PDB file of C-alpha atoms in Angstrom:
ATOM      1  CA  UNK A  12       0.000   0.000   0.000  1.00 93.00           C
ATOM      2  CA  UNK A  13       1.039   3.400  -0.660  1.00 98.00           C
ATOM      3  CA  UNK A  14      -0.261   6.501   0.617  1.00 98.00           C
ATOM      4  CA  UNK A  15       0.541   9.862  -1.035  1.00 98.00           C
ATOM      5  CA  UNK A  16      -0.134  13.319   0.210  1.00 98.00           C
ATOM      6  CA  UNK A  17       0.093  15.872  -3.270  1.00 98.00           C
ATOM      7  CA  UNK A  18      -0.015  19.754  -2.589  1.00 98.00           C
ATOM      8  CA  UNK A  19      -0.437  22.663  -4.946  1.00 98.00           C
ATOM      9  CA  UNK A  20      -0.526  26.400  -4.217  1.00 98.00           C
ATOM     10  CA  UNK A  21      -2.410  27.853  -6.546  1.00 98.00           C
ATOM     11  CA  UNK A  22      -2.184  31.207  -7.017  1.00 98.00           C
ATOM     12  CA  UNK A  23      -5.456  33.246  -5.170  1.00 96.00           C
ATOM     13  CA  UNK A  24      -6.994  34.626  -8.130  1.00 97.00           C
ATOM     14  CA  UNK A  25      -6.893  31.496  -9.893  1.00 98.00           C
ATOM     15  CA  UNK A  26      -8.935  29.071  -7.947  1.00 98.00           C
ATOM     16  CA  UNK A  27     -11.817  29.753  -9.855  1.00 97.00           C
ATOM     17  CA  UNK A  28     -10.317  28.608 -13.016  1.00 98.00           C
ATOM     18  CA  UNK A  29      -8.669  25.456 -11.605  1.00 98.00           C
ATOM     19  CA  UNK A  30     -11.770  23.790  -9.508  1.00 98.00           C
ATOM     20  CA  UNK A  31     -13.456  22.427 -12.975  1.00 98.00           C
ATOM     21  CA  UNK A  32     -10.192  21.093 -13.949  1.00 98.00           C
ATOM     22  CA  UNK A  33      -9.521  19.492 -10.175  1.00 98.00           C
ATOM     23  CA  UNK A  34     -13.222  17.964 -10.171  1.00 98.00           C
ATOM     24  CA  UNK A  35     -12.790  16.532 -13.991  1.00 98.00           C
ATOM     25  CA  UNK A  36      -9.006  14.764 -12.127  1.00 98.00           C
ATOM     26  CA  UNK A  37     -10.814  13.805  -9.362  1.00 98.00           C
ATOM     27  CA  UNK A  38     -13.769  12.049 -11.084  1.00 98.00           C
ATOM     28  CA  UNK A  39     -11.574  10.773 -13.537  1.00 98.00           C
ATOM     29  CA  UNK A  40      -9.268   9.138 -11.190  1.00 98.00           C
ATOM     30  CA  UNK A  41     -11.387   7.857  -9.137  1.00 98.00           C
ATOM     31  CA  UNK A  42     -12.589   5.338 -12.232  1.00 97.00           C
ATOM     32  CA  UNK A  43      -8.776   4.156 -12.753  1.00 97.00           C
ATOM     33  CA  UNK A  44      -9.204   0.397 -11.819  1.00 97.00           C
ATOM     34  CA  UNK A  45      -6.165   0.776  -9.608  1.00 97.00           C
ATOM     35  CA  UNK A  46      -6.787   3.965  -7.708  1.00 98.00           C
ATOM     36  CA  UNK A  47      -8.042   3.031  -4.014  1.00 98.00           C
ATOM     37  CA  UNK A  48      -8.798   6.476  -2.805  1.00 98.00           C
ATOM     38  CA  UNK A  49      -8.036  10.155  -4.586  1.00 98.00           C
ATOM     39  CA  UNK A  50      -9.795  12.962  -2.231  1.00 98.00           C
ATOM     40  CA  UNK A  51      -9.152  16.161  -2.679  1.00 98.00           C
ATOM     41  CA  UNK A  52      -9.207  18.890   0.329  1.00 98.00           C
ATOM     42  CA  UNK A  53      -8.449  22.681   0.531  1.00 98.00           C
ATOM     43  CA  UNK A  54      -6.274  23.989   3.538  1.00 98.00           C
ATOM     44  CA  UNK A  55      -9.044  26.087   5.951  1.00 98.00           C
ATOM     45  CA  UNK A  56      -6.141  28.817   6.432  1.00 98.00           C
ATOM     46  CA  UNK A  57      -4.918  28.698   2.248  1.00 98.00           C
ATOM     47  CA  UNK A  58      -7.909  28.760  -0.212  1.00 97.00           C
ATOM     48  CA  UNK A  59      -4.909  28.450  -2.626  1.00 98.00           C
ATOM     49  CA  UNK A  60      -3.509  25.287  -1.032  1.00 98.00           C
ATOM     50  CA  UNK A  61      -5.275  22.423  -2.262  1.00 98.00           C
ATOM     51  CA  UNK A  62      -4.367  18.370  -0.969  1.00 98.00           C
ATOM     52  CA  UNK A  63      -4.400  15.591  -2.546  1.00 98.00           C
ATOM     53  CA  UNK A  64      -5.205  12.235  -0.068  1.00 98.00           C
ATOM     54  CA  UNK A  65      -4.356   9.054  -2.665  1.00 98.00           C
ATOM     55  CA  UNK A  66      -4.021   5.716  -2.190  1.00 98.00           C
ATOM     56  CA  UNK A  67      -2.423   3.562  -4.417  1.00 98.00           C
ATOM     57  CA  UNK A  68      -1.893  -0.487  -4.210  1.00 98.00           C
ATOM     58  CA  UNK A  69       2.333   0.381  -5.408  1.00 97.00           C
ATOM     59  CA  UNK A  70       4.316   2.767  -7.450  1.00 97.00           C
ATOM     60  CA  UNK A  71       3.357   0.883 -10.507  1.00 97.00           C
ATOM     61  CA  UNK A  72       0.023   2.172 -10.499  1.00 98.00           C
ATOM     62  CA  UNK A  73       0.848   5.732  -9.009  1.00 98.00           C
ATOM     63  CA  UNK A  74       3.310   5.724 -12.011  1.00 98.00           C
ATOM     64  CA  UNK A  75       0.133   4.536 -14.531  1.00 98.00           C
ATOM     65  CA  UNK A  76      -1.641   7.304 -13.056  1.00 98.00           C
ATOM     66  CA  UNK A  77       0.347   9.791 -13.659  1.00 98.00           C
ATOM     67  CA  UNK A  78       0.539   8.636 -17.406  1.00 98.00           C
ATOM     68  CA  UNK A  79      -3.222   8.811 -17.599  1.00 98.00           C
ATOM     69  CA  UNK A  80      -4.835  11.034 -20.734  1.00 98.00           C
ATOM     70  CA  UNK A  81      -6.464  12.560 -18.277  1.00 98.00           C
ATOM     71  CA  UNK A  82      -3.679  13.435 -15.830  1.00 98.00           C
ATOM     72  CA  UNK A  83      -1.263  14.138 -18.557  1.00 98.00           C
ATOM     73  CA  UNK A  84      -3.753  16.861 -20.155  1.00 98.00           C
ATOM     74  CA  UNK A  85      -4.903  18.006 -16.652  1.00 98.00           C
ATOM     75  CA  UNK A  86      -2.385  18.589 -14.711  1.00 98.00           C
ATOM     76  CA  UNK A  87      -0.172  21.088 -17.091  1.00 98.00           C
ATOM     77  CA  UNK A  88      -3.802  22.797 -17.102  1.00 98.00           C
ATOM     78  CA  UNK A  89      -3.942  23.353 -13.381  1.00 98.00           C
ATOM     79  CA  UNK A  90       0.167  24.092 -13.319  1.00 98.00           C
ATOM     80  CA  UNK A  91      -0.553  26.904 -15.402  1.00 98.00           C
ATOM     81  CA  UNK A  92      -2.136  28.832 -12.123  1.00 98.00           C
ATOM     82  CA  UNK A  93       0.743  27.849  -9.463  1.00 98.00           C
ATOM     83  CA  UNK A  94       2.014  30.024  -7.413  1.00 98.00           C
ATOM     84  CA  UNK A  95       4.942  27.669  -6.262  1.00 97.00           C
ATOM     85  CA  UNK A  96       5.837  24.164  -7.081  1.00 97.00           C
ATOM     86  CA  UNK A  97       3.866  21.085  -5.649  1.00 97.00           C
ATOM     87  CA  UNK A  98       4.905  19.137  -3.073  1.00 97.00           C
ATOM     88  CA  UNK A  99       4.655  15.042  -3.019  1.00 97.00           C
ATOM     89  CA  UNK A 100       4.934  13.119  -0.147  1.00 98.00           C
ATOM     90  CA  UNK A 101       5.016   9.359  -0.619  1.00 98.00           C
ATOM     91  CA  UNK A 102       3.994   7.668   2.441  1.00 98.00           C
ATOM     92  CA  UNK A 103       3.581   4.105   4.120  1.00 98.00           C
ATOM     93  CA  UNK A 104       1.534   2.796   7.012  1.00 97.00           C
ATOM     94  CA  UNK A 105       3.910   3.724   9.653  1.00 98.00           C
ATOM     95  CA  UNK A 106       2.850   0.989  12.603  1.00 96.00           C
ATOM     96  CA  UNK A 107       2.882  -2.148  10.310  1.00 86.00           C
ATOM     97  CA  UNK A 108       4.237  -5.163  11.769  1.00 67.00           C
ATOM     98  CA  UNK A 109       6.156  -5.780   9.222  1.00 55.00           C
ATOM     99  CA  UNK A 110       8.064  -3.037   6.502  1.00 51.00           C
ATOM    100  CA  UNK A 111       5.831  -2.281   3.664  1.00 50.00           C
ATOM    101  CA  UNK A 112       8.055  -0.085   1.692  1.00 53.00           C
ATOM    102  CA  UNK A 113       7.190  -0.603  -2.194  1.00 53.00           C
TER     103      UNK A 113
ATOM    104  CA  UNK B  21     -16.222  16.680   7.797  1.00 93.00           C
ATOM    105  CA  UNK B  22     -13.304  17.747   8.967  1.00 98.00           C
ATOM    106  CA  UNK B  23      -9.990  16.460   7.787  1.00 98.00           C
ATOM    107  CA  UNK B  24      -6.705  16.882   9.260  1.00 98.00           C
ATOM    108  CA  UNK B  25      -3.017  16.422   8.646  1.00 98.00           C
ATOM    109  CA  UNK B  26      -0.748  16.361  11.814  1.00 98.00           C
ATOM    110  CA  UNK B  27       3.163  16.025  10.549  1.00 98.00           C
ATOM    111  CA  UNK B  28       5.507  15.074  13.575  1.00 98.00           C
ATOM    112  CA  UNK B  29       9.083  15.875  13.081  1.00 98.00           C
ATOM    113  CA  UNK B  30      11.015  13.252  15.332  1.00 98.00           C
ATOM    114  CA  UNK B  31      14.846  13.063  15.971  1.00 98.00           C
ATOM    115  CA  UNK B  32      16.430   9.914  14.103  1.00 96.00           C
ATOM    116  CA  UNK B  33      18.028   8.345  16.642  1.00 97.00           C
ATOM    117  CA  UNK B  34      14.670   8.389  18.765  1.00 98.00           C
ATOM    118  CA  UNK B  35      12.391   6.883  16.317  1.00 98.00           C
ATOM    119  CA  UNK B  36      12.326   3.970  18.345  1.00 97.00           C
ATOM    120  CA  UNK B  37      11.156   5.038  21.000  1.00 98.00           C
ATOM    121  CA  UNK B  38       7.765   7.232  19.775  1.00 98.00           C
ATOM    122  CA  UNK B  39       6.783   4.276  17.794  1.00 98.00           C
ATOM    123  CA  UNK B  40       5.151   2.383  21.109  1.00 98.00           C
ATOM    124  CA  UNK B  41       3.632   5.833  21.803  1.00 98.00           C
ATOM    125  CA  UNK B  42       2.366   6.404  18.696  1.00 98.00           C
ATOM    126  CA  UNK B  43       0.854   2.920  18.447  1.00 98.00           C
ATOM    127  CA  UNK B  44      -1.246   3.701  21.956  1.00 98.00           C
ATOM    128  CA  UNK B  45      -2.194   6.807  20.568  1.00 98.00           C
ATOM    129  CA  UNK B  46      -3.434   5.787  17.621  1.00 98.00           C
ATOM    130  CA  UNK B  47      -5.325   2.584  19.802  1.00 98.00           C
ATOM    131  CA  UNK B  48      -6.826   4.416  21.965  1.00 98.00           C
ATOM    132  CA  UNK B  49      -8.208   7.854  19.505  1.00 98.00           C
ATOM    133  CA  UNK B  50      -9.571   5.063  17.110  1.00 98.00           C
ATOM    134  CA  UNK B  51     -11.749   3.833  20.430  1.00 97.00           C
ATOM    135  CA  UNK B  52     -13.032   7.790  20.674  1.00 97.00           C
ATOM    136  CA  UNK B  53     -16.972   7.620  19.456  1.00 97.00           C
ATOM    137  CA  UNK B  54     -16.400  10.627  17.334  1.00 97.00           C
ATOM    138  CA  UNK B  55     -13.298   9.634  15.709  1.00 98.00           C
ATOM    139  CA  UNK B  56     -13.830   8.577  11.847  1.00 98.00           C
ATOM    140  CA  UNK B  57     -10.620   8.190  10.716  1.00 98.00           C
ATOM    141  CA  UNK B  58      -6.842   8.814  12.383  1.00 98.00           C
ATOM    142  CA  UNK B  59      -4.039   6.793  10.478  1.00 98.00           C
ATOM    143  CA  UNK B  60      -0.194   7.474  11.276  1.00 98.00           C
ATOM    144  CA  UNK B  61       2.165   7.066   8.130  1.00 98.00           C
ATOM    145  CA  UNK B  62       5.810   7.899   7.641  1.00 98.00           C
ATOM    146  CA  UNK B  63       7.287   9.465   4.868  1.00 98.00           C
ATOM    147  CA  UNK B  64       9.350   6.927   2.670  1.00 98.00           C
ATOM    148  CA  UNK B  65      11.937   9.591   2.309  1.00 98.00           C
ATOM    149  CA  UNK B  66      12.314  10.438   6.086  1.00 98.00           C
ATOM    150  CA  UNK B  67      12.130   7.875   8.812  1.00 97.00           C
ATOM    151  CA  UNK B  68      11.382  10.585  11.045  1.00 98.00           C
ATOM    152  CA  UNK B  69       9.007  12.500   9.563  1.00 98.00           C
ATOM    153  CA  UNK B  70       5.464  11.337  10.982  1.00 98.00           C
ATOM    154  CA  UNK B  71       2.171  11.905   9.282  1.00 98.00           C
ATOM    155  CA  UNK B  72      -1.234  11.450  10.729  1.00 98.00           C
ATOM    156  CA  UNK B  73      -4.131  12.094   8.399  1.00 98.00           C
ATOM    157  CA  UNK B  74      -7.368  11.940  10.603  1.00 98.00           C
ATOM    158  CA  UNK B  75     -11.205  12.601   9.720  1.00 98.00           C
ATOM    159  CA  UNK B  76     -13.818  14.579  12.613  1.00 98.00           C
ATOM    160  CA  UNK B  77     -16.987  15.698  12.217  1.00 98.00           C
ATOM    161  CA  UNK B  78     -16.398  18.701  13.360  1.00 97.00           C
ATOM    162  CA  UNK B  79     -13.643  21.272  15.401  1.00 97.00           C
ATOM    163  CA  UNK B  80     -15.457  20.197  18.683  1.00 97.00           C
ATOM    164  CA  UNK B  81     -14.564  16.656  18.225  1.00 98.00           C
ATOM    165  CA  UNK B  82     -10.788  17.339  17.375  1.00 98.00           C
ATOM    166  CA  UNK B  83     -11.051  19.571  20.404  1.00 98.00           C
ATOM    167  CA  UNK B  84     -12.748  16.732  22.507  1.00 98.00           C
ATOM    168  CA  UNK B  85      -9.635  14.289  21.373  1.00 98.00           C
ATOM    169  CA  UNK B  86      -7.168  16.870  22.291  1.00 98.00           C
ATOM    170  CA  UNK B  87      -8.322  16.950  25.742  1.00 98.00           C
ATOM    171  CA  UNK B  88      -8.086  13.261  26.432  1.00 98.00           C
ATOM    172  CA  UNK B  89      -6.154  11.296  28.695  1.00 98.00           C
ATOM    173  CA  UNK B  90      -4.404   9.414  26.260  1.00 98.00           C
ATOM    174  CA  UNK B  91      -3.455  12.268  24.276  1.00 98.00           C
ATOM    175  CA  UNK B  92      -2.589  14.536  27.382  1.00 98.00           C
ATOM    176  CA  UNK B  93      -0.062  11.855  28.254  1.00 98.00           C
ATOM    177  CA  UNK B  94       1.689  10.670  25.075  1.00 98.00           C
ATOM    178  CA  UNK B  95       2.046  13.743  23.072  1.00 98.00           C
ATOM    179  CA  UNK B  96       4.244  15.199  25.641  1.00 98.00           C
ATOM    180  CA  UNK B  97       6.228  11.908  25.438  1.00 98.00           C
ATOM    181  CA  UNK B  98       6.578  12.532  21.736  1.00 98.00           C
ATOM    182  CA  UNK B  99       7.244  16.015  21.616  1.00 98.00           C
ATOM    183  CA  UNK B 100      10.243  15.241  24.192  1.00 98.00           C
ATOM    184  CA  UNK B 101      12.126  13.943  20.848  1.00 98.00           C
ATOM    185  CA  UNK B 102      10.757  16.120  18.057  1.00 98.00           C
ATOM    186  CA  UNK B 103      13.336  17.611  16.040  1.00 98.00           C
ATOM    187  CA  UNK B 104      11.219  20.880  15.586  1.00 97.00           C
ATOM    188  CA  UNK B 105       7.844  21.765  16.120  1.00 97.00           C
ATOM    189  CA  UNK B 106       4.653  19.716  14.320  1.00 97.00           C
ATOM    190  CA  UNK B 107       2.792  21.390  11.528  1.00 97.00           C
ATOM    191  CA  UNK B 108      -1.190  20.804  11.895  1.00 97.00           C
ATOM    192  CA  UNK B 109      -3.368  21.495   8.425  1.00 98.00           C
ATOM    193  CA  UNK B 110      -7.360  21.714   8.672  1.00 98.00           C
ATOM    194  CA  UNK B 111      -8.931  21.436   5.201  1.00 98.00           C
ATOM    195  CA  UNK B 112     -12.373  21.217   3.807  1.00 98.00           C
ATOM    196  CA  UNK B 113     -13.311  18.966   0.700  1.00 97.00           C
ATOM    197  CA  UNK B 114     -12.303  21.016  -1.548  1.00 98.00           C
ATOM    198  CA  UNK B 115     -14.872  19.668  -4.320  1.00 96.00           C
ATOM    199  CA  UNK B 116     -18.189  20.038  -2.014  1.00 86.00           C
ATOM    200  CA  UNK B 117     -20.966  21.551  -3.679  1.00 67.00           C
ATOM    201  CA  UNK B 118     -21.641  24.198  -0.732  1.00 55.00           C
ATOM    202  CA  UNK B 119     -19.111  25.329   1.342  1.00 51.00           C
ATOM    203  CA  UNK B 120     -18.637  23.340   4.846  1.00 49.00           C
ATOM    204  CA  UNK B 121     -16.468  25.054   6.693  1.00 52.00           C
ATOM    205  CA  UNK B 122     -16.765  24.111  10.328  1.00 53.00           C
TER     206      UNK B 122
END
């Protein structure tokens, strides 16, 4: 299992523009056959700083993902508006019994 | 809904010893009634770097698990070996249809 946190800051007078492209992502992901969760929040103190919450089974299909038609047209879309570069941070379950790095 | 993201930022040589902490803590907030979600990962690129991505219903409830026992006693424990101070983000779904702010 692997977890992945995603972050963009988008700049303030864009978030208008980006939403439709974030909820087109969002639905779009959700229908991969390999994505287990894709939820995306916005930061209460940062309407600008929008979170990814994924869960993927391994890298493999984080890597598919991110080759997707729709990520690949998407994602340049919503880069278009940053205000700095995203952040990634690739996660695992941190009390396993056992390591689970993939 | 209210999601959260609670990064802990432990010393290297002490990761050892927050892990039974953390596992308690995340036993016993899991057991709080209004607790819907409150996972602990760890980034793959930091072994020290602690991420807890927890769901409320609301600010009262994060409030309520702030002022438990179990959270009274081990976050002190934890904090004893942080490496500098934890960074705490409250978002909103970002994709809601009306706003939800709580």
């Amino acid at each position: 299992m692997l977890k992945v946190i995603a972050e963009d800051f988008i700049k303030a007078d864009a978030v208008h523009i980006v939403l439709p492209f974030y909820r087109e992502l969002v639905a779009a992901t959700k229908r991969e056959p390999l994505c287990i969760a894709y939820d995306l929040f916005v930061d209460q103190n940062d309407p600008g700083h929008f979170i990814f919450i994924e869960e993927w089974p391994d890298r493999a299909a984080l890597a598919a993902h991110c080759a997707t038609e729709h990520f690949t047209r998407l994602v340049p879309m919503i880069d278009q508006h940053k205000r700095k570069d995203a952040v990634y941070t690739l996660m695992d379950n941190a009390l396993a019994k056992t390591t689970n790095s993939i």
